[in-house]
PDB file of C-alpha atoms in Angstrom:
ATOM      1  CA  MET V1474       0.000   0.000   0.000  1.00  0.00           C
ATOM      2  CA  ARG V1475       3.009   2.309   0.132  1.00  0.00           C
ATOM      3  CA  ASN V1476       2.759   5.306  -2.165  1.00  0.00           C
ATOM      4  CA  GLU V1477       6.000   5.520  -4.121  1.00  0.00           C
ATOM      5  CA  MET V1478       5.251   8.988  -5.461  1.00  0.00           C
ATOM      6  CA  MET V1479       5.087  10.505  -1.963  1.00  0.00           C
ATOM      7  CA  ARG V1480       8.790   9.705  -1.679  1.00  0.00           C
ATOM      8  CA  ARG V1481       9.584  11.671  -4.834  1.00  0.00           C
ATOM      9  CA  PRO V1482       8.916  15.257  -3.681  1.00  0.00           C
ATOM     10  CA  ILE V1483       8.285  17.955  -6.272  1.00  0.00           C
ATOM     11  CA  ILE V1484       9.620  20.713  -3.986  1.00  0.00           C
ATOM     12  CA  LYS V1485      12.939  21.114  -2.169  1.00  0.00           C
ATOM     13  CA  PRO V1486      13.493  18.605   0.658  1.00  0.00           C
ATOM     14  CA  ALA V1487      14.052  21.339   3.267  1.00  0.00           C
ATOM     15  CA  VAL V1488      10.725  22.976   2.399  1.00  0.00           C
ATOM     16  CA  LEU V1489       8.990  19.606   2.453  1.00  0.00           C
ATOM     17  CA  GLU V1490      10.498  18.815   5.861  1.00  0.00           C
ATOM     18  CA  PHE V1491       9.162  22.087   7.260  1.00  0.00           C
ATOM     19  CA  LEU V1492       5.676  21.622   5.806  1.00  0.00           C
ATOM     20  CA  ARG V1493       5.336  18.050   7.023  1.00  0.00           C
ATOM     21  CA  HIS V1494       7.043  18.174  10.395  1.00  0.00           C
ATOM     22  CA  LYS V1495       7.243  21.771  11.650  1.00  0.00           C
ATOM     23  CA  THR V1496       3.610  22.814  11.253  1.00  0.00           C
ATOM     24  CA  PRO V1497       1.107  21.951  14.020  1.00  0.00           C
ATOM     25  CA  PRO V1498      -0.061  18.312  14.084  1.00  0.00           C
ATOM     26  CA  LEU V1499      -3.710  17.350  14.147  1.00  0.00           C
ATOM     27  CA  PRO V1500      -5.044  16.889  17.664  1.00  0.00           C
ATOM     28  CA  GLY V1501      -6.760  13.897  19.234  1.00  0.00           C
ATOM     29  CA  GLN V1502      -7.815  10.678  17.525  1.00  0.00           C
ATOM     30  CA  LEU V1503      -7.645  12.145  14.012  1.00  0.00           C
ATOM     31  CA  GLY V1504      -4.025  13.126  14.642  1.00  0.00           C
ATOM     32  CA  ALA V1505      -3.336   9.624  15.954  1.00  0.00           C
ATOM     33  CA  LEU V1506      -4.832   8.132  12.770  1.00  0.00           C
ATOM     34  CA  GLU V1507      -2.679  10.396  10.609  1.00  0.00           C
ATOM     35  CA  LYS V1508       0.463   9.436  12.531  1.00  0.00           C
ATOM     36  CA  GLN V1509      -0.354   5.739  12.377  1.00  0.00           C
ATOM     37  CA  ALA V1510      -0.970   5.891   8.632  1.00  0.00           C
ATOM     38  CA  HIS V1511       2.364   7.595   7.998  1.00  0.00           C
ATOM     39  CA  GLU V1512       4.231   5.133  10.235  1.00  0.00           C
ATOM     40  CA  LYS V1513       2.704   2.175   8.384  1.00  0.00           C
ATOM     41  CA  GLY V1514       3.129   3.707   4.942  1.00  0.00           C
ATOM     42  CA  ILE V1515      -0.626   3.778   4.301  1.00  0.00           C
ATOM     43  CA  PRO V1516      -1.309   6.326   1.543  1.00  0.00           C
ATOM     44  CA  ILE V1517      -3.249   9.316   2.862  1.00  0.00           C
ATOM     45  CA  ILE V1518      -2.976  12.997   1.998  1.00  0.00           C
ATOM     46  CA  PRO V1519       0.305  14.435   3.339  1.00  0.00           C
ATOM     47  CA  HIS V1520       0.349  16.926   6.180  1.00  0.00           C
ATOM     48  CA  GLU V1521       0.963  19.946   3.940  1.00  0.00           C
ATOM     49  CA  THR V1522      -2.281  19.099   2.144  1.00  0.00           C
ATOM     50  CA  VAL V1523      -4.037  18.641   5.490  1.00  0.00           C
ATOM     51  CA  THR V1524      -3.165  22.165   6.626  1.00  0.00           C
ATOM     52  CA  PHE V1525      -4.181  23.588   3.235  1.00  0.00           C
ATOM     53  CA  MET V1526      -7.538  21.816   3.490  1.00  0.00           C
ATOM     54  CA  GLN V1527      -8.115  23.251   6.950  1.00  0.00           C
ATOM     55  CA  THR V1528      -7.492  26.777   5.658  1.00  0.00           C
ATOM     56  CA  LEU V1529      -9.620  26.239   2.543  1.00  0.00           C
ATOM     57  CA  PHE V1530     -12.548  24.854   4.542  1.00  0.00           C
ATOM     58  CA  ASN V1531     -12.318  27.786   6.942  1.00  0.00           C
ATOM     59  CA  LEU V1532     -12.568  30.182   3.990  1.00  0.00           C
ATOM     60  CA  LYS V1533     -15.219  28.378   1.935  1.00  0.00           C
ATOM     61  CA  GLN V1534     -17.212  26.810   4.790  1.00  0.00           C
ATOM     62  CA  PRO V1535     -18.655  23.979   2.651  1.00  0.00           C
ATOM     63  CA  ARG V1536     -21.690  22.047   3.850  1.00  0.00           C
ATOM     64  CA  MET V1537     -21.774  19.193   1.291  1.00  0.00           C
ATOM     65  CA  VAL V1538     -18.606  17.379   0.234  1.00  0.00           C
ATOM     66  CA  LEU V1539     -18.109  14.559  -2.249  1.00  0.00           C
ATOM     67  CA  GLU V1540     -14.965  12.440  -2.161  1.00  0.00           C
ATOM     68  CA  ILE V1541     -13.900   9.906  -4.777  1.00  0.00           C
ATOM     69  CA  GLY V1542     -11.481   7.478  -3.143  1.00  0.00           C
ATOM     70  CA  THR V1543     -12.205   6.839   0.535  1.00  0.00           C
ATOM     71  CA  ALA V1544      -9.135   4.732   1.393  1.00  0.00           C
ATOM     72  CA  ILE V1545      -9.051   4.423   5.205  1.00  0.00           C
ATOM     73  CA  GLY V1546     -11.421   7.351   5.717  1.00  0.00           C
ATOM     74  CA  PHE V1547      -8.803   9.849   6.877  1.00  0.00           C
ATOM     75  CA  SER V1548      -9.540  12.705   4.489  1.00  0.00           C
ATOM     76  CA  ALA V1549     -13.320  12.243   4.782  1.00  0.00           C
ATOM     77  CA  SER V1550     -12.915  12.444   8.565  1.00  0.00           C
ATOM     78  CA  LEU V1551     -10.775  15.575   8.204  1.00  0.00           C
ATOM     79  CA  PHE V1552     -13.475  17.203   6.074  1.00  0.00           C
ATOM     80  CA  ALA V1553     -16.234  16.284   8.517  1.00  0.00           C
ATOM     81  CA  THR V1554     -14.183  17.575  11.449  1.00  0.00           C
ATOM     82  CA  CYS V1555     -13.510  20.873   9.665  1.00  0.00           C
ATOM     83  CA  MET V1556     -17.211  21.334   8.852  1.00  0.00           C
ATOM     84  CA  GLY V1557     -18.592  20.452  12.248  1.00  0.00           C
ATOM     85  CA  PRO V1558     -21.846  18.563  12.999  1.00  0.00           C
ATOM     86  CA  THR V1559     -23.934  20.241  10.257  1.00  0.00           C
ATOM     87  CA  GLY V1560     -21.577  19.236   7.431  1.00  0.00           C
ATOM     88  CA  ARG V1561     -22.065  16.124   5.308  1.00  0.00           C
ATOM     89  CA  VAL V1562     -19.565  14.000   3.370  1.00  0.00           C
ATOM     90  CA  VAL V1563     -20.382  11.398   0.724  1.00  0.00           C
ATOM     91  CA  THR V1564     -17.381   9.253  -0.146  1.00  0.00           C
ATOM     92  CA  ILE V1565     -16.987   6.487  -2.750  1.00  0.00           C
ATOM     93  CA  ASP V1566     -14.601   3.532  -2.787  1.00  0.00           C
ATOM     94  CA  ARG V1567     -14.590   0.326  -4.832  1.00  0.00           C
ATOM     95  CA  TYR V1568     -12.395  -1.786  -2.545  1.00  0.00           C
ATOM     96  CA  PRO V1569     -14.198  -3.746   0.223  1.00  0.00           C
ATOM     97  CA  LEU V1570     -11.093  -3.764   2.449  1.00  0.00           C
ATOM     98  CA  MET V1571     -10.814   0.038   2.285  1.00  0.00           C
ATOM     99  CA  VAL V1572     -14.545   0.449   2.933  1.00  0.00           C
ATOM    100  CA  SER V1573     -14.292  -1.795   5.993  1.00  0.00           C
ATOM    101  CA  ARG V1574     -11.277   0.066   7.391  1.00  0.00           C
ATOM    102  CA  ALA V1575     -12.866   3.429   6.704  1.00  0.00           C
ATOM    103  CA  GLN V1576     -16.090   2.421   8.439  1.00  0.00           C
ATOM    104  CA  GLN V1577     -14.165   1.377  11.540  1.00  0.00           C
ATOM    105  CA  ASN V1578     -12.077   4.560  11.637  1.00  0.00           C
ATOM    106  CA  ILE V1579     -15.108   6.782  11.095  1.00  0.00           C
ATOM    107  CA  LYS V1580     -16.968   4.977  13.872  1.00  0.00           C
ATOM    108  CA  THR V1581     -13.989   5.369  16.231  1.00  0.00           C
ATOM    109  CA  LEU V1582     -13.874   9.092  15.469  1.00  0.00           C
ATOM    110  CA  GLY V1583     -17.607   9.461  16.149  1.00  0.00           C
ATOM    111  CA  LEU V1584     -18.375  10.732  12.640  1.00  0.00           C
ATOM    112  CA  LYS V1585     -20.869   8.132  11.374  1.00  0.00           C
ATOM    113  CA  LYS V1586     -23.742  10.633  11.227  1.00  0.00           C
ATOM    114  CA  GLN V1587     -21.765  13.006   9.028  1.00  0.00           C
ATOM    115  CA  ILE V1588     -20.086  10.612   6.589  1.00  0.00           C
ATOM    116  CA  LYS V1589     -21.843   8.306   4.127  1.00  0.00           C
ATOM    117  CA  ILE V1590     -19.694   5.681   2.401  1.00  0.00           C
ATOM    118  CA  ILE V1591     -20.861   4.327  -0.943  1.00  0.00           C
ATOM    119  CA  ALA V1592     -19.191   1.028  -1.844  1.00  0.00           C
ATOM    120  CA  GLY V1593     -18.768   0.735  -5.603  1.00  0.00           C
ATOM    121  CA  ASP V1594     -16.925   1.870  -8.702  1.00  0.00           C
ATOM    122  CA  ALA V1595     -17.089   5.633  -9.130  1.00  0.00           C
ATOM    123  CA  ALA V1596     -17.672   5.137 -12.866  1.00  0.00           C
ATOM    124  CA  THR V1597     -20.981   3.480 -11.968  1.00  0.00           C
ATOM    125  CA  VAL V1598     -21.867   5.504  -8.872  1.00  0.00           C
ATOM    126  CA  LEU V1599     -21.187   9.067 -10.052  1.00  0.00           C
ATOM    127  CA  PRO V1600     -23.858   9.148 -12.804  1.00  0.00           C
ATOM    128  CA  THR V1601     -26.498   8.115 -10.228  1.00  0.00           C
ATOM    129  CA  LEU V1602     -25.765  10.950  -7.796  1.00  0.00           C
ATOM    130  CA  ASN V1603     -27.860  14.084  -7.586  1.00  0.00           C
ATOM    131  CA  LEU V1604     -26.006  16.340  -5.166  1.00  0.00           C
ATOM    132  CA  GLN V1605     -25.206  20.031  -4.948  1.00  0.00           C
ATOM    133  CA  CYS V1606     -21.601  19.928  -3.757  1.00  0.00           C
ATOM    134  CA  ASP V1607     -19.669  22.821  -2.323  1.00  0.00           C
ATOM    135  CA  PHE V1608     -16.440  20.837  -2.498  1.00  0.00           C
ATOM    136  CA  ILE V1609     -15.280  17.699  -4.336  1.00  0.00           C
ATOM    137  CA  PHE V1610     -12.050  15.835  -3.699  1.00  0.00           C
ATOM    138  CA  MET V1611     -10.890  13.318  -6.290  1.00  0.00           C
ATOM    139  CA  ASP V1612      -8.163  10.956  -5.092  1.00  0.00           C
ATOM    140  CA  SER V1613      -8.678   7.645  -6.852  1.00  0.00           C
ATOM    141  CA  ALA V1614      -7.525   5.884 -10.035  1.00  0.00           C
ATOM    142  CA  LYS V1615      -5.392   8.496 -11.806  1.00  0.00           C
ATOM    143  CA  ALA V1616      -6.145   7.114 -15.260  1.00  0.00           C
ATOM    144  CA  LYS V1617      -9.876   7.713 -14.631  1.00  0.00           C
ATOM    145  CA  TYR V1618      -9.690  11.354 -13.572  1.00  0.00           C
ATOM    146  CA  LEU V1619     -10.595  12.727 -17.008  1.00  0.00           C
ATOM    147  CA  ALA V1620     -13.509  10.288 -17.330  1.00  0.00           C
ATOM    148  CA  PHE V1621     -14.844  11.303 -13.902  1.00  0.00           C
ATOM    149  CA  LEU V1622     -14.519  15.042 -14.576  1.00  0.00           C
ATOM    150  CA  PRO V1623     -17.883  15.670 -16.346  1.00  0.00           C
ATOM    151  CA  ASP V1624     -19.918  14.181 -13.507  1.00  0.00           C
ATOM    152  CA  CYS V1625     -17.837  16.028 -10.920  1.00  0.00           C
ATOM    153  CA  LEU V1626     -18.495  19.324 -12.690  1.00  0.00           C
ATOM    154  CA  ARG V1627     -22.194  18.462 -12.969  1.00  0.00           C
ATOM    155  CA  LEU V1628     -22.394  17.909  -9.209  1.00  0.00           C
ATOM    156  CA  LEU V1629     -20.281  20.952  -8.273  1.00  0.00           C
ATOM    157  CA  LYS V1630     -21.923  24.274  -7.467  1.00  0.00           C
ATOM    158  CA  THR V1631     -20.745  27.216  -9.538  1.00  0.00           C
ATOM    159  CA  ASP V1632     -18.938  28.693  -6.554  1.00  0.00           C
ATOM    160  CA  GLY V1633     -17.619  25.310  -5.404  1.00  0.00           C
ATOM    161  CA  VAL V1634     -14.116  23.855  -5.535  1.00  0.00           C
ATOM    162  CA  LEU V1635     -12.900  20.638  -7.152  1.00  0.00           C
ATOM    163  CA  LEU V1636      -9.507  19.371  -5.986  1.00  0.00           C
ATOM    164  CA  ILE V1637      -7.801  16.574  -7.920  1.00  0.00           C
ATOM    165  CA  ASP V1638      -4.912  14.972  -6.053  1.00  0.00           C
ATOM    166  CA  ASP V1639      -1.611  13.432  -7.203  1.00  0.00           C
ATOM    167  CA  ILE V1640      -1.518  14.889 -10.698  1.00  0.00           C
ATOM    168  CA  PHE V1641       2.275  15.084 -11.104  1.00  0.00           C
ATOM    169  CA  GLN V1642       3.255  11.430 -10.569  1.00  0.00           C
ATOM    170  CA  GLY V1643       6.507  12.529  -8.969  1.00  0.00           C
ATOM    171  CA  GLY V1644       7.053  14.964 -11.847  1.00  0.00           C
ATOM    172  CA  THR V1645       7.058  12.181 -14.438  1.00  0.00           C
ATOM    173  CA  ILE V1646       4.022  13.503 -16.336  1.00  0.00           C
ATOM    174  CA  LEU V1647       6.337  16.245 -17.655  1.00  0.00           C
ATOM    175  CA  GLN V1648       8.536  13.642 -19.351  1.00  0.00           C
ATOM    176  CA  PRO V1649       8.006  12.272 -22.886  1.00  0.00           C
ATOM    177  CA  GLU V1650       5.741   9.225 -22.938  1.00  0.00           C
ATOM    178  CA  ASN V1651       8.515   6.986 -24.281  1.00  0.00           C
ATOM    179  CA  CYS V1652      10.434   7.606 -21.033  1.00  0.00           C
ATOM    180  CA  ILE V1653       7.570   6.220 -18.949  1.00  0.00           C
ATOM    181  CA  PRO V1654       7.343   2.497 -18.063  1.00  0.00           C
ATOM    182  CA  ARG V1655       4.653   0.835 -20.177  1.00  0.00           C
ATOM    183  CA  ARG V1656       2.572  -0.046 -17.102  1.00  0.00           C
ATOM    184  CA  ASN V1657       2.237   3.683 -16.269  1.00  0.00           C
ATOM    185  CA  ARG V1658       1.627   5.092 -19.744  1.00  0.00           C
ATOM    186  CA  ALA V1659      -2.168   5.164 -19.494  1.00  0.00           C
ATOM    187  CA  ILE V1660      -1.880   7.247 -16.323  1.00  0.00           C
ATOM    188  CA  HIS V1661       0.714   9.503 -17.958  1.00  0.00           C
ATOM    189  CA  ARG V1662      -1.397   9.994 -21.082  1.00  0.00           C
ATOM    190  CA  ASN V1663      -4.669  10.623 -19.249  1.00  0.00           C
ATOM    191  CA  LEU V1664      -3.220  13.025 -16.683  1.00  0.00           C
ATOM    192  CA  ASN V1665      -1.676  15.096 -19.467  1.00  0.00           C
ATOM    193  CA  ALA V1666      -5.004  15.043 -21.314  1.00  0.00           C
ATOM    194  CA  LEU V1667      -6.744  16.173 -18.109  1.00  0.00           C
ATOM    195  CA  LEU V1668      -4.426  19.155 -17.701  1.00  0.00           C
ATOM    196  CA  GLU V1669      -4.774  20.141 -21.356  1.00  0.00           C
ATOM    197  CA  HIS V1670      -8.567  19.927 -21.146  1.00  0.00           C
ATOM    198  CA  VAL V1671      -8.895  21.874 -17.902  1.00  0.00           C
ATOM    199  CA  PHE V1672      -6.525  24.690 -18.827  1.00  0.00           C
ATOM    200  CA  ASN V1673      -8.180  25.161 -22.210  1.00  0.00           C
ATOM    201  CA  ALA V1674     -11.777  25.078 -20.957  1.00  0.00           C
ATOM    202  CA  THR V1675     -13.265  28.582 -21.060  1.00  0.00           C
ATOM    203  CA  THR V1676     -15.863  27.648 -18.427  1.00  0.00           C
ATOM    204  CA  LEU V1677     -13.270  26.649 -15.832  1.00  0.00           C
ATOM    205  CA  SER V1678     -10.671  28.413 -13.735  1.00  0.00           C
ATOM    206  CA  ALA V1679      -7.767  26.225 -12.650  1.00  0.00           C
ATOM    207  CA  THR V1680      -4.404  26.313 -10.947  1.00  0.00           C
ATOM    208  CA  ILE V1681      -1.848  23.772  -9.731  1.00  0.00           C
ATOM    209  CA  LEU V1682      -0.686  23.683  -6.121  1.00  0.00           C
ATOM    210  CA  PRO V1683       2.715  22.097  -5.346  1.00  0.00           C
ATOM    211  CA  LEU V1684       1.388  20.138  -2.364  1.00  0.00           C
ATOM    212  CA  GLY V1685       2.102  16.433  -1.989  1.00  0.00           C
ATOM    213  CA  ASP V1686       2.342  15.041  -5.511  1.00  0.00           C
ATOM    214  CA  GLY V1687       0.520  18.047  -6.953  1.00  0.00           C
ATOM    215  CA  ILE V1688      -3.077  19.223  -6.632  1.00  0.00           C
ATOM    216  CA  LEU V1689      -5.188  20.534  -9.494  1.00  0.00           C
ATOM    217  CA  MET V1690      -7.662  23.102  -8.139  1.00  0.00           C
ATOM    218  CA  ILE V1691     -10.694  23.876 -10.319  1.00  0.00           C
ATOM    219  CA  THR V1692     -13.682  26.211 -10.022  1.00  0.00           C
ATOM    220  CA  LYS V1693     -16.537  26.729 -12.459  1.00  0.00           C
ATOM    221  CA  GLN V1694     -16.994  30.180 -13.977  1.00  0.00           C
ATOM    222  CA  GLN V1695     -20.270  32.018 -13.570  1.00  0.00           C
ATOM    223  CA  THR V1696     -22.446  31.707 -16.676  1.00  0.00           C
ATOM    224  CA  ASP V1697     -25.048  34.185 -17.911  1.00  0.00           C
TER     225      ASP V1697
END
């Protein structure tokens, strides 16, 4: 389960060390879960992304969040904690083991009323959803990001935020495709296609944040 790309930082090591180890840790049981995940090499969002999320949620104050890729439930629990008891999170994961672990962690953290886990493939689940989301976090199969984008934009409010995680692949998406191992070429090709699409779409505003393995941040433009 170890995430190789998290050990290939896209910023200077000294800056990364400060962001991950010199900023305040999460308190309580959520902080304990974050620490345990890092010690065991379980892939969760890195601490620099955690602190960014806390700031973003404080500014935007979302009430409905959709997450694609539950994993062990850490980020969904972070979102729910940031929003407080009136916030709601819907999170999707296709792997039964991850769903089971997430359910246990969410129960331990006392967040069952705020977080709904949908077990299934996002390709099947997303078209069935009818939500008005203030915030969407996509952290799942990288090769599927572009395919998931239309439904995410359909579900996102005009003033909402879509964050897409791990878009740099340790910086390798900037390399020519023939330099990429064959097993990773679909990811490489589709992530590059995603970036080209998003930055050329006149209805979207987007930027890249050098946090973790890169975050693509998207908002929809107001339409007349």
